[in-house]
Amino acid sequence: MSQNIERHEFQSEAKQVLELMINSVYSNPDIFLRELISNASDALDKLRIESLSNANLSDLATDGEIRIKIDKESKTLTITDNGIGMERDDLVSYLGTIARSGTKEFIKAMNEAASSKNDEFIGQFGVGFYSSFIAADKVIVETKKAGSDSSWIWESEGDGSYTIREGDRVSNGTSVVLHMKEIDKDNESSKDYLSEWTLRGIIKQYSDFVTYPIFLEDISKEKKEEDKKEETKEEPVNSMKALWTRPETEVSEEDYKEFYRHITHDWEDPLERITYKAEGSSEFSALLYIPSRPPADLFFQEGKHGIQLYIRRVFIMSDCRELIPEYLRFIKGVVDSEDLSLNISREILQQDRQTVMIKNNLTRKVLETLKKMKAEKPDEYKKFWQTFGTVLKEGIISDTKNREQIMKLCLLDNSRGEKTTLEEYVSRMAVGQKNIYYITGGPVKNLEISPKLEGFKKKNIEVLLLGDAVDEVWVNHARKFDEHEFLSISQEDLALPEGSEFDSGEGKEELEKTGFISKLKESLANMVEDVKISTRLVDSPACFVQKGEPISPQMRNFFRSMGQEVPEEKKVLEVNPSHPLIKKIAADTEDGSADIAEWANVLMGLAAICEGEPVEDGKKFTRLITKLLDK
Ligand code: ADP
């Protein structure tokens, strides 16, 4: 075996985390063990998953276990698994850099916590493998990837660099050898992590539900002597009792939270927990969570999505997309089926009747939970909506069966500056109002100042401000809510509630007499479809509306970027007859003192600006404005 030792530098973020680990007075140092056990358990899961598609590995994937060895003489604690193991390159990319998505946030939070001496807060976090350096001053990882011929040894004192050399491990899996720090005798709460009793307590507290047996063994000399006297059968420390199979009354909230941390690696508590047990034709239990913060990959096509599938308490796969619809991809948790076959593959899952049934049941249960949350815990629901509302709205498009129910869960912005539900909107509708009015095309902060709202505000008719890109799509799919059709206020011809028709305001008749409108139309002939006298404007001089089906500029760009054809935009410029600027231009055009072509361009620019849209030719617009102001 060659003794070629490579030395590598940690990536700078990893260095930062390591430094914090080594120096911080960690309020809860115990968590290092939880993190290492969790990594070992993940490695065993990964081997199981691999073995489903690689028959060569199936023998290796049977008796998964985690062994923790105490050696008081050498002051080491070793955590060993017979899981997937790592290749040389894995060691560099997994243990030399930080791949965890939330790390930047973590470093920030950590620095803040350190400066405010709030180490309670620090204690909530786990930073995976790097947590080893809370308890150890030297860490050695011996590993062999399942199916590979070579094994590797990674070693570091957490001081900015690590080494990798070839090892002589024969079986697949990983051992993490921790050379423990001296116990801090001046600190009363400092624990001896080489004490079997201490470790037992920690494993029970944090890792009891891990589905592989965790064996704890003290190989120190004195201990061995003792053991010789009484040969006892080895028992795992953890009960391996799947939390989801136990009655809710027997499981503490802290255990549920700990389990959530175990499966998600999230350090914040979940927002909500959902337990479900289906009996009858399809038997399964589920333990699901709604996280309180979004994962970084929520909007990535390749993002992790879905829940863990167990079959009769045996872990089968993670990210099982077949069990939960795409629009509930933020849900985390476990489903344990009694009926599926143990050697199920993804392909079979996709067509399986049971899977469809589980998915439908879970969808119903999650939507019910959200409904309840909305009614009973409005503040938490608001937080949920802020975090995942945009994703949930996708369900209005894709899940026609539950469409109505998802629509009822929406919290939407309105023209009164509030958040409203559709039901509340309907309950406030004016006498004679049949439609639900809405505006799309840009963030809410742009929509709320749109000139198109002016007439509605004056008549006290509520308009929904739909600021998410997905909004325009779902209103078009749903078409109506509770028999009330959605109507975009960007349409040229607007059906208004009977008795609430907009009055055109003074100035209409005079303007009609002048021929100003036809002159404007002539000079904008190839830029707009039509020019009209507006009834919907109050304070603004002009705005754009659309002939036919209104599609916002944002939506047009989106469709084009997807390579789809979009019907040509038919813009109509509406001018406000009672606005002093319009009156003045009309009069000046009439007596020949104004150049209509120039003014027409200015009005186009102003209409765009009022909507928060860019002016088509900004340079020309500025030149014209300057010139006109000069006059
Ligand atoms: P996380 O587990 O959140 O991804 P860690 O820093 O704990 O972050 O680990 C980084 C990566 O190192 C893991 O994702 C995994 O690929 C690898 N790893 C860590 N421990 C083990 C192990 N015992 N067996 C195999 N791979 C491991």
Short mmCIF file of C-alpha atoms in Angstrom, two decimals, residues 113 259 351 387 598:
data_model
loop_
_atom_site.label_atom_id
_atom_site.label_comp_id
_atom_site.label_asym_id
_atom_site.label_seq_id
_atom_site.Cartn_x
_atom_site.Cartn_y
_atom_site.Cartn_z
CA ALA A 113 -25.49 34.67 18.42
CA PHE A 259 -37.29 13.28 14.70
CA GLN A 351 -48.28 3.02 -11.46
CA THR A 387 -43.39 30.84 3.11
CA GLU A 598 -44.65 64.56 -29.54
#
